[in-house]
C-alpha positions as a Python dict, from the first residue, in 0.01 Angstrom:
ca = {
    (1, 'M'): (0, 0, 0),
    (2, 'M'): (269, 111, 211),
    (3, 'E'): (423, 328, -64),
    (4, 'S'): (91, 463, -148),
    (5, 'M'): (19, 587, 226),
    (6, 'S'): (366, 721, 231),
    (7, 'T'): (286, 973, -36),
    (8, 'C'): (-49, 1079, 98),
    (9, 'N'): (-16, 1427, 238),
    (10, 'R'): (-175, 1515, 581),
    (11, 'R'): (-494, 1647, 415),
    (12, 'E'): (-559, 1337, 231),
    (13, 'L'): (-496, 1111, 507),
    (14, 'L'): (-721, 1311, 764),
    (15, 'G'): (-977, 1281, 493),
    (16, 'M'): (-933, 911, 465),
    (17, 'L'): (-937, 856, 832),
    (18, 'G'): (-1249, 1059, 873),
    (19, 'A'): (-1432, 871, 592),
    (20, 'A'): (-1329, 509, 770),
    (21, 'G'): (-1467, 683, 1099),
    (22, 'A'): (-1803, 775, 941),
    (23, 'S'): (-1818, 422, 760),
    (24, 'L'): (-1759, 281, 1116),
    (25, 'A'): (-2019, 496, 1269),
    (26, 'A'): (-2289, 387, 992),
    (27, 'G'): (-2206, 28, 1039),
    (28, 'S'): (-2242, 68, 1419),
    (29, 'R'): (-2617, 13, 1382),
    (30, 'P'): (-2777, -315, 1208),
    (31, 'P'): (-2908, -200, 892),
    (32, 'N'): (-3255, -100, 794),
    (33, 'I'): (-3442, -364, 601),
    (34, 'L'): (-3697, -238, 334),
    (35, 'Y'): (-3870, -542, 191),
    (36, 'I'): (-4078, -481, -123),
    (37, 'M'): (-4297, -759, -265),
    (38, 'A'): (-4560, -776, -532),
    (39, 'D'): (-4816, -1021, -589),
    (40, 'D'): (-4782, -1277, -890),
    (41, 'H'): (-4485, -1069, -1058),
    (42, 'A'): (-4271, -1333, -1265),
    (43, 'A'): (-3931, -1304, -1319),
    (44, 'H'): (-3971, -1285, -1692),
    (45, 'A'): (-4171, -963, -1648),
    (46, 'I'): (-3888, -769, -1505),
    (47, 'S'): (-3629, -649, -1732),
    (48, 'A'): (-3330, -695, -1505),
    (49, 'Y'): (-3415, -1049, -1566),
    (50, 'G'): (-3391, -1005, -1945),
    (51, 'S'): (-3776, -983, -1992),
    (52, 'R'): (-3889, -996, -2361),
    (53, 'I'): (-4186, -780, -2319),
    (54, 'N'): (-4156, -550, -2006),
    (55, 'Q'): (-3881, -297, -1885),
    (56, 'T'): (-3863, -220, -1522),
    (57, 'P'): (-3622, 64, -1464),
    (58, 'N'): (-3685, 142, -1088),
    (59, 'I'): (-3695, -244, -997),
    (60, 'D'): (-3346, -284, -1199),
    (61, 'R'): (-3188, -6, -991),
    (62, 'I'): (-3215, -263, -709),
    (63, 'A'): (-2991, -520, -946),
    (64, 'Q'): (-2775, -259, -1067),
    (65, 'G'): (-2673, -178, -730),
    (66, 'G'): (-2685, -527, -584),
    (67, 'A'): (-2732, -886, -677),
    (68, 'R'): (-3006, -1050, -873),
    (69, 'F'): (-3055, -1418, -780),
    (70, 'S'): (-3148, -1627, -1082),
    (71, 'N'): (-3250, -1937, -882),
    (72, 'C'): (-3485, -1853, -617),
    (73, 'F'): (-3784, -2067, -557),
    (74, 'C'): (-4082, -2097, -357),
    (75, 'T'): (-4182, -2406, -145),
    (76, 'N'): (-4536, -2401, -232),
    (77, 'S'): (-4652, -2158, -537),
    (78, 'I'): (-4984, -2005, -400),
    (79, 'C'): (-5036, -1644, -214),
    (80, 'T'): (-5116, -1711, 133),
    (81, 'P'): (-4874, -2030, 191),
    (82, 'S'): (-4582, -1849, 58),
    (83, 'R'): (-4631, -1547, 257),
    (84, 'A'): (-4665, -1765, 560),
    (85, 'A'): (-4316, -1958, 480),
    (86, 'I'): (-4157, -1598, 422),
    (87, 'L'): (-4246, -1478, 742),
    (88, 'T'): (-4216, -1799, 937),
    (89, 'G'): (-3894, -1952, 769),
    (90, 'Q'): (-4101, -2277, 767),
    (91, 'Y'): (-4253, -2509, 517),
    (92, 'S'): (-4633, -2532, 504),
    (93, 'H'): (-4656, -2856, 688),
    (94, 'K'): (-4469, -2689, 992),
    (95, 'N'): (-4632, -2353, 1014),
    (96, 'G'): (-4976, -2472, 953),
    (97, 'V'): (-5092, -2260, 605),
    (98, 'Y'): (-5129, -2500, 341),
    (99, 'T'): (-5378, -2371, 120),
    (100, 'L'): (-5551, -1990, 35),
    (101, 'N'): (-5812, -2096, 334),
    (102, 'D'): (-5552, -2149, 599),
    (103, 'R'): (-5495, -1875, 883),
    (104, 'L'): (-5168, -1794, 1032),
    (105, 'D'): (-5176, -1832, 1399),
    (106, 'P'): (-5125, -1491, 1527),
    (107, 'N'): (-4891, -1659, 1812),
    (108, 'R'): (-4679, -1793, 1576),
    (109, 'N'): (-4326, -1672, 1595),
    (110, 'H'): (-4175, -1498, 1266),
    (111, 'I'): (-3909, -1265, 1153),
    (112, 'A'): (-4090, -937, 1235),
    (113, 'K'): (-4122, -1062, 1598),
    (114, 'E'): (-3745, -1167, 1597),
    (115, 'L'): (-3656, -827, 1486),
    (116, 'Q'): (-3879, -648, 1704),
    (117, 'R'): (-3717, -824, 2005),
    (118, 'T'): (-3392, -686, 1889),
    (119, 'G'): (-3468, -337, 1882),
    (120, 'Y'): (-3596, -294, 1539),
    (121, 'Q'): (-3930, -105, 1478),
    (122, 'T'): (-4147, -289, 1233),
    (123, 'A'): (-4420, -200, 978),
    (124, 'M'): (-4665, -403, 763),
    (125, 'I'): (-4835, -226, 459),
    (126, 'G'): (-5042, -364, 168),
    (127, 'K'): (-5164, -721, 116),
    (128, 'W'): (-5144, -947, 415),
    (129, 'H'): (-5350, -1216, 305),
    (130, 'L'): (-5320, -1455, 606),
    (131, 'A'): (-5660, -1433, 782),
    (132, 'S'): (-5521, -1313, 1117),
    (133, 'D'): (-5458, -963, 1218),
    (134, 'P'): (-5073, -889, 1186),
    (135, 'T'): (-4865, -933, 1491),
    (136, 'G'): (-4514, -855, 1574),
    (137, 'F'): (-4548, -506, 1381),
    (138, 'D'): (-4536, -164, 1520),
    (139, 'Y'): (-4765, -42, 1275),
    (140, 'W'): (-4982, -231, 1035),
    (141, 'N'): (-5228, -95, 742),
    (142, 'I'): (-5349, -394, 528),
    (143, 'L'): (-5583, -468, 285),
    (144, 'P'): (-5893, -711, 378),
    (145, 'G'): (-5805, -1026, 178),
    (146, 'Q'): (-5727, -976, -158),
    (147, 'G'): (-5829, -607, -166),
    (148, 'V'): (-5931, -400, -486),
    (149, 'Y'): (-5766, -189, -726),
    (150, 'Y'): (-5971, 126, -719),
    (151, 'N'): (-6058, 305, -405),
    (152, 'P'): (-5974, 32, -160),
    (153, 'T'): (-6046, -32, 189),
    (154, 'F'): (-5715, -59, 427),
    (155, 'I'): (-5742, -191, 774),
    (156, 'T'): (-5546, -87, 1083),
    (157, 'A'): (-5548, -169, 1448),
    (158, 'A'): (-5781, 161, 1470),
    (159, 'G'): (-6049, -17, 1206),
    (160, 'R'): (-6130, 29, 850),
    (161, 'K'): (-6109, 298, 608),
    (162, 'T'): (-6174, 341, 234),
    (163, 'Y'): (-5945, 565, 37),
    (164, 'Q'): (-5976, 706, -302),
    (165, 'G'): (-5722, 606, -523),
    (166, 'Y'): (-5515, 345, -701),
    (167, 'C'): (-5421, 71, -462),
    (168, 'T'): (-5042, 85, -566),
    (169, 'D'): (-5019, 427, -550),
    (170, 'L'): (-5183, 417, -215),
    (171, 'I'): (-4936, 130, -59),
    (172, 'G'): (-4641, 353, -175),
    (173, 'D'): (-4808, 671, 9),
    (174, 'F'): (-4866, 482, 311),
    (175, 'T'): (-4508, 356, 338),
    (176, 'L'): (-4345, 669, 258),
    (177, 'D'): (-4573, 812, 538),
    (178, 'W'): (-4460, 566, 756),
    (179, 'L'): (-4092, 593, 690),
    (180, 'K'): (-4094, 961, 757),
    (181, 'Q'): (-4265, 918, 1101),
    (182, 'R'): (-4051, 638, 1225),
    (183, 'D'): (-3796, 696, 1496),
    (184, 'P'): (-3485, 766, 1341),
    (185, 'N'): (-3267, 622, 1632),
    (186, 'K'): (-3400, 321, 1558),
    (187, 'P'): (-3329, 32, 1259),
    (188, 'F'): (-3656, -29, 1076),
    (189, 'F'): (-3808, -339, 904),
    (190, 'A'): (-4065, -218, 659),
    (191, 'M'): (-4255, -474, 457),
    (192, 'C'): (-4435, -297, 156),
    (193, 'H'): (-4646, -559, -16),
    (194, 'H'): (-4833, -444, -321),
    (195, 'K'): (-5160, -649, -456),
    (196, 'A'): (-5035, -612, -817),
    (197, 'P'): (-5017, -764, -1056),
    (198, 'H'): (-5287, -1000, -919),
    (199, 'R'): (-5583, -1103, -1126),
    (200, 'P'): (-5783, -919, -1251),
    (201, 'W'): (-5522, -712, -1362),
    (202, 'E'): (-5660, -354, -1351),
    (203, 'P'): (-5409, -109, -1455),
    (204, 'G'): (-5380, 251, -1302),
    (205, 'P'): (-5515, 567, -1471),
    (206, 'K'): (-5158, 661, -1578),
    (207, 'Y'): (-5103, 339, -1770),
    (208, 'K'): (-5442, 230, -1914),
    (209, 'D'): (-5338, 292, -2273),
    (210, 'L'): (-4985, 168, -2266),
    (211, 'F'): (-4894, -89, -2529),
    (212, 'A'): (-5238, 6, -2706),
    (213, 'N'): (-5078, -3, -3061),
    (214, 'Q'): (-4811, -268, -2977),
    (215, 'T'): (-4821, -638, -3011),
    (216, 'I'): (-4669, -815, -2717),
    (217, 'P'): (-4426, -1098, -2826),
    (218, 'E'): (-4591, -1429, -2731),
    (219, 'P'): (-4400, -1715, -2570),
    (220, 'D'): (-4300, -1980, -2783),
    (221, 'N'): (-4509, -2244, -2622),
    (222, 'L'): (-4808, -2065, -2599),
    (223, 'F'): (-5010, -2313, -2809),
    (224, 'D'): (-4873, -2596, -2583),
    (225, 'H'): (-5154, -2892, -2606),
    (226, 'Y'): (-4963, -3101, -2315),
    (227, 'E'): (-4871, -3409, -2549),
    (228, 'G'): (-4703, -3667, -2329),
    (229, 'R'): (-4823, -3508, -2002),
    (230, 'P'): (-5026, -3655, -1724),
    (231, 'R'): (-5410, -3616, -1728),
    (232, 'S'): (-5362, -3413, -1398),
    (233, 'V'): (-5191, -3152, -1613),
    (234, 'A'): (-5409, -3171, -1919),
    (235, 'A'): (-5706, -3104, -1697),
    (236, 'V'): (-5612, -2764, -1508),
    (237, 'T'): (-5824, -2494, -1618),
    (238, 'M'): (-5588, -2201, -1628),
    (239, 'K'): (-5588, -2150, -2008),
    (240, 'V'): (-5528, -1794, -2170),
    (241, 'G'): (-5855, -1687, -2327),
    (242, 'E'): (-6048, -2035, -2271),
    (243, 'D'): (-6066, -2011, -1901),
    (244, 'M'): (-6080, -1623, -1851),
    (245, 'N'): (-6398, -1418, -1801),
    (246, 'K'): (-6492, -1065, -1884),
    (247, 'T'): (-6362, -925, -1596),
    (248, 'D'): (-6023, -1084, -1660),
    (249, 'L'): (-6040, -942, -2055),
    (250, 'K'): (-6260, -622, -2000),
    (251, 'T'): (-6460, -728, -2303),
    (252, 'D'): (-6698, -997, -2405),
    (253, 'I'): (-6543, -1317, -2559),
    (254, 'P'): (-6599, -1349, -2934),
    (255, 'P'): (-6831, -1656, -2973),
    (256, 'D'): (-6668, -1769, -3279),
    (257, 'L'): (-6317, -1781, -3125),
    (258, 'K'): (-6193, -2118, -3014),
    (259, 'G'): (-5879, -2311, -2949),
    (260, 'D'): (-5563, -2155, -3048),
    (261, 'A'): (-5724, -1863, -3189),
    (262, 'L'): (-5912, -1797, -2860),
    (263, 'R'): (-5573, -1810, -2676),
    (264, 'K'): (-5404, -1584, -2931),
    (265, 'W'): (-5652, -1316, -2904),
    (266, 'G'): (-5687, -1346, -2512),
    (267, 'Y'): (-5291, -1344, -2461),
    (268, 'Q'): (-5261, -1000, -2577),
    (269, 'L'): (-5547, -856, -2379),
    (270, 'Y'): (-5429, -1020, -2062),
    (271, 'I'): (-5065, -948, -2108),
    (272, 'K'): (-5121, -596, -2161),
    (273, 'D'): (-5311, -512, -1837),
    (274, 'Y'): (-5066, -738, -1643),
    (275, 'L'): (-4776, -537, -1738),
    (276, 'R'): (-4958, -210, -1719),
    (277, 'C'): (-5009, -296, -1347),
    (278, 'I'): (-4626, -384, -1312),
    (279, 'Q'): (-4564, -30, -1437),
    (280, 'S'): (-4716, 131, -1144),
    (281, 'V'): (-4528, -103, -890),
    (282, 'D'): (-4216, -2, -1078),
    (283, 'D'): (-4300, 358, -1026),
    (284, 'N'): (-4347, 304, -664),
    (285, 'V'): (-4046, 120, -597),
    (286, 'G'): (-3871, 435, -745),
    (287, 'R'): (-4048, 657, -519),
    (288, 'L'): (-3904, 458, -218),
    (289, 'L'): (-3553, 428, -345),
    (290, 'D'): (-3565, 820, -404),
    (291, 'Y'): (-3659, 854, -41),
    (292, 'L'): (-3364, 650, 75),
    (293, 'D'): (-3137, 858, -149),
    (294, 'A'): (-3271, 1188, -23),
    (295, 'E'): (-3255, 1117, 330),
    (296, 'R'): (-2911, 952, 301),
    (297, 'L'): (-3070, 626, 427),
    (298, 'A'): (-2948, 408, 104),
    (299, 'P'): (-2596, 320, 262),
    (300, 'N'): (-2736, 141, 561),
    (301, 'T'): (-3029, 10, 423),
    (302, 'I'): (-3084, -371, 275),
    (303, 'V'): (-3334, -309, -18),
    (304, 'I'): (-3515, -617, -144),
    (305, 'Y'): (-3752, -678, -424),
    (306, 'T'): (-3945, -1000, -474),
    (307, 'S'): (-4275, -1178, -542),
    (308, 'D'): (-4480, -1414, -335),
    (309, 'Q'): (-4434, -1662, -631),
    (310, 'G'): (-4377, -1670, -1007),
    (311, 'F'): (-4650, -1669, -1254),
    (312, 'F'): (-4744, -1797, -1606),
    (313, 'L'): (-4742, -1534, -1861),
    (314, 'G'): (-4895, -1730, -2135),
    (315, 'D'): (-4642, -2011, -2097),
    (316, 'H'): (-4766, -2339, -2170),
    (317, 'G'): (-5113, -2135, -2263),
    (318, 'W'): (-5152, -2063, -1916),
    (319, 'F'): (-5230, -1804, -1661),
    (320, 'D'): (-5186, -1834, -1251),
    (321, 'K'): (-4935, -2030, -1111),
    (322, 'R'): (-4944, -2326, -845),
    (323, 'L'): (-4757, -2617, -1086),
    (324, 'M'): (-4419, -2667, -1024),
    (325, 'Y'): (-4318, -2587, -1372),
    (326, 'E'): (-4032, -2353, -1368),
    (327, 'E'): (-4241, -2003, -1448),
    (328, 'S'): (-4445, -2067, -1144),
    (329, 'L'): (-4202, -2194, -918),
    (330, 'R'): (-3931, -1949, -968),
    (331, 'M'): (-3956, -1604, -776),
    (332, 'P'): (-3750, -1273, -872),
    (333, 'F'): (-3532, -1183, -611),
    (334, 'L'): (-3316, -873, -620),
    (335, 'M'): (-3114, -740, -293),
    (336, 'R'): (-2911, -420, -254),
    (337, 'F'): (-2693, -316, 44),
    (338, 'P'): (-2410, -68, -78),
    (339, 'G'): (-2066, -151, 13),
    (340, 'T'): (-2169, -511, 137),
    (341, 'I'): (-2319, -665, -194),
    (342, 'R'): (-2122, -634, -520),
    (343, 'A'): (-2330, -395, -745),
    (344, 'G'): (-2443, -578, -1065),
    (345, 'S'): (-2358, -915, -934),
    (346, 'V'): (-2563, -1234, -1025),
    (347, 'N'): (-2594, -1549, -801),
    (348, 'R'): (-2701, -1883, -921),
    (349, 'D'): (-2699, -2055, -584),
    (350, 'M'): (-3023, -2227, -500),
    (351, 'V'): (-3224, -2027, -212),
    (352, 'L'): (-3584, -2064, -107),
    (353, 'N'): (-3862, -1831, 49),
    (354, 'I'): (-3799, -2013, 367),
    (355, 'D'): (-3467, -1867, 345),
    (356, 'F'): (-3569, -1488, 377),
    (357, 'A'): (-3613, -1463, 743),
    (358, 'P'): (-3289, -1625, 860),
    (359, 'T'): (-3087, -1407, 611),
    (360, 'F'): (-3254, -1076, 735),
    (361, 'L'): (-3179, -1199, 1090),
    (362, 'D'): (-2813, -1264, 998),
    (363, 'Y'): (-2777, -930, 853),
    (364, 'A'): (-2949, -777, 1172),
    (365, 'R'): (-2689, -971, 1382),
    (366, 'S'): (-2941, -1187, 1531),
    (367, 'K'): (-2946, -1594, 1517),
    (368, 'E'): (-3252, -1741, 1383),
    (369, 'P'): (-3484, -1955, 1608),
    (370, 'A'): (-3444, -2336, 1613),
    (371, 'E'): (-3800, -2383, 1445),
    (372, 'M'): (-3707, -2190, 1124),
    (373, 'Q'): (-3620, -2427, 849),
    (374, 'G'): (-3451, -2210, 599),
    (375, 'R'): (-3098, -2120, 615),
    (376, 'S'): (-2926, -1758, 581),
    (377, 'F'): (-2795, -1695, 244),
    (378, 'R'): (-2581, -1405, 361),
    (379, 'A'): (-2250, -1525, 268),
    (380, 'N'): (-2384, -1655, -47),
    (381, 'M'): (-2499, -1299, -134),
    (382, 'E'): (-2141, -1152, -47),
    (383, 'G'): (-1975, -1418, -266),
    (384, 'H'): (-1874, -1672, -38),
    (385, 'T'): (-2109, -1963, -108),
    (386, 'P'): (-2114, -2253, 192),
    (387, 'K'): (-1945, -2604, 48),
    (388, 'N'): (-2251, -2767, 205),
    (389, 'W'): (-2502, -2523, 48),
    (390, 'R'): (-2819, -2725, -106),
    (391, 'T'): (-2835, -2832, -466),
    (392, 'A'): (-3170, -2953, -450),
    (393, 'M'): (-3516, -2817, -328),
    (394, 'Y'): (-3837, -2988, -241),
    (395, 'Y'): (-4172, -2851, -336),
    (396, 'R'): (-4559, -2937, -220),
    (397, 'Y'): (-4873, -2783, -356),
    (398, 'W'): (-5165, -2888, -81),
    (399, 'M'): (-5488, -2743, -271),
    (400, 'H'): (-5652, -2995, -467),
    (401, 'N'): (-5957, -2974, -724),
    (402, 'T'): (-6122, -2696, -572),
    (403, 'N'): (-6255, -2422, -790),
    (404, 'D'): (-5927, -2259, -837),
    (405, 'H'): (-5816, -2416, -1193),
    (406, 'H'): (-5857, -2777, -1078),
    (407, 'V'): (-5470, -2786, -1011),
    (408, 'P'): (-5406, -3136, -837),
    (409, 'A'): (-5224, -3146, -530),
    (410, 'H'): (-4847, -3265, -591),
    (411, 'Y'): (-4504, -3272, -490),
    (412, 'G'): (-4151, -3294, -602),
    (413, 'V'): (-3780, -3225, -646),
    (414, 'R'): (-3567, -3002, -848),
    (415, 'T'): (-3184, -2997, -868),
    (416, 'D'): (-2981, -2774, -1124),
    (417, 'R'): (-3031, -3054, -1406),
    (418, 'W'): (-3369, -3231, -1297),
    (419, 'K'): (-3683, -3213, -1195),
    (420, 'L'): (-3942, -3492, -1064),
    (421, 'I'): (-4306, -3417, -1007),
    (422, 'Y'): (-4552, -3641, -862),
    (423, 'Y'): (-4939, -3555, -909),
    (424, 'Y'): (-5102, -3739, -587),
    (425, 'G'): (-5435, -3577, -642),
    (426, 'K'): (-5671, -3708, -915),
    (427, 'P'): (-5776, -3498, -1190),
    (428, 'L'): (-6104, -3349, -1158),
    (429, 'G'): (-6392, -3587, -1249),
    (430, 'M'): (-6169, -3890, -1210),
    (431, 'T'): (-6272, -4211, -983),
    (432, 'G'): (-6118, -4545, -936),
    (433, 'A'): (-5762, -4627, -1013),
    (434, 'N'): (-5496, -4402, -1105),
    (435, 'P'): (-5475, -4328, -1466),
    (436, 'P'): (-5280, -4630, -1678),
    (437, 'D'): (-4906, -4582, -1747),
    (438, 'T'): (-4989, -4388, -2086),
    (439, 'E'): (-5118, -4115, -1859),
    (440, 'P'): (-4873, -4101, -1571),
    (441, 'D'): (-4900, -3940, -1254),
    (442, 'W'): (-4536, -3858, -1270),
    (443, 'E'): (-4318, -3626, -1490),
    (444, 'L'): (-3952, -3584, -1528),
    (445, 'Y'): (-3787, -3272, -1712),
    (446, 'D'): (-3443, -3201, -1808),
    (447, 'V'): (-3449, -2846, -1691),
    (448, 'K'): (-3105, -2797, -1824),
    (449, 'N'): (-3170, -2881, -2160),
    (450, 'D'): (-3533, -2852, -2213),
    (451, 'R'): (-3574, -2525, -2017),
    (452, 'R'): (-3932, -2479, -2142),
    (453, 'E'): (-4035, -2835, -1983),
    (454, 'M'): (-4203, -2949, -2307),
    (455, 'K'): (-4076, -3307, -2300),
    (456, 'N'): (-4192, -3528, -2009),
    (457, 'L'): (-3935, -3809, -1980),
    (458, 'Y'): (-4075, -4023, -1725),
    (459, 'G'): (-4180, -4321, -1942),
    (460, 'D'): (-3847, -4289, -2129),
    (461, 'V'): (-3643, -4607, -2050),
    (462, 'K'): (-3327, -4407, -2101),
    (463, 'H'): (-3409, -4219, -1803),
    (464, 'A'): (-3495, -4488, -1561),
    (465, 'S'): (-3178, -4456, -1341),
    (466, 'V'): (-3245, -4074, -1312),
    (467, 'V'): (-3587, -4154, -1218),
    (468, 'R'): (-3473, -4400, -933),
    (469, 'E'): (-3216, -4149, -816),
    (470, 'M'): (-3477, -3866, -827),
    (471, 'K'): (-3735, -4061, -621),
    (472, 'Q'): (-3455, -4133, -368),
    (473, 'L'): (-3357, -3748, -346),
    (474, 'L'): (-3735, -3667, -305),
    (475, 'N'): (-3773, -3923, -30),
    (476, 'K'): (-3469, -3773, 146),
    (477, 'L'): (-3577, -3412, 128),
    (478, 'Q'): (-3910, -3510, 221),
    (479, 'K'): (-3771, -3673, 519),
    (480, 'E'): (-3551, -3361, 592),
    (481, 'A'): (-3813, -3134, 577),
    (482, 'G'): (-4028, -3347, 825),
    (483, 'D'): (-4308, -3374, 566),
    (484, 'T'): (-4514, -3733, 523),
    (485, 'P'): (-4546, -3900, 213),
    (486, 'V'): (-4879, -4002, 25),
}
């Protein structure tokens, strides 16, 4: 190093010093944070995650310029609770948002309020889905409830307004408009929340015929018939084809199609519309990234792309989410911060949606409040995983036997090798005692060697010791989270 410096001429040395000064100046202000979240976008429908069925070049730009997390999980796989967990850094039983029917208390503290206190300007645009009006945001422009794909109504502090156009493009427009009008002298925290690709999967005009002449590869367990699973799982009504309607499939269901034939037919219609919706999301991610580049904001802006949870893409024959199976549990999480996060890196540490808020506060040079249960993974992101980082996670789904697919309430624990799930809600139509031992309410999966979770090992005597250890771990994590078993 000393030899290299001694051979530098004066112009080169001044140039190096000037670049260092510019870097320090850029770093003197906390970074901007652009948080982009889709709805129900499964990691295995992103090409950066090795998707077999989709290409997402703009979303991939974030992975190429930053990090891809391969073990990011949600703590309650349903839209409203996950959004509350992301904002508050708390599990559902702490923030009070357990189900789709719960409301986030406007007085509750969350990430935007904390950043606002430190001088950030804050914005929330798109799907909010928390029943109350947003608080902690200098600007908000949200969909009522789930919203619609075409000619949607948006709500601001000034009232409601209906816009002509496609929802995904409008959310992109509104986000760009706010970025252009913001105070350039303050750091910003912008949450851009897309409705897509949520059911009923209505693609934009640009992509309505995409994949028309293609056959999308089927998941290898599309025709799962749930042998060895609890009755709780077999009774779930979210089967592709069978549990869909004309709005989902955009056509009448042929009356002669049954069973696997109906599932096979329905899959192609479902998955093509789902992927078409994602293409518009990807385009609008590209628009935001291009704006950051054009305005020279990219060097000091953290960009995140994620989804509020995972989604079944015909896996196990299902659509939707809720269950603690991998496709539903796993969230995509891509994060870019030039010069700080190594470009093209992959992190395999276990992170949760309750960790997002503490991480953003860490990058904003602000300490998270004591009530947040998550933990900053900034050190992990930068290649320095703490020695005491979690090796197991706790999950709980609270909705039970509603009209929403009859998924039973359950909780469980996952490590890097094992997953234990307990279904404490009775299957639809069942009364009296729990199912007999031949239909256990428990599942155990070896997620390392059975990645598709096809063989329930709970009743296997060879794994009795694993079951005991996992139950002990479940009790421990449940207690640490402050939750109460049933």
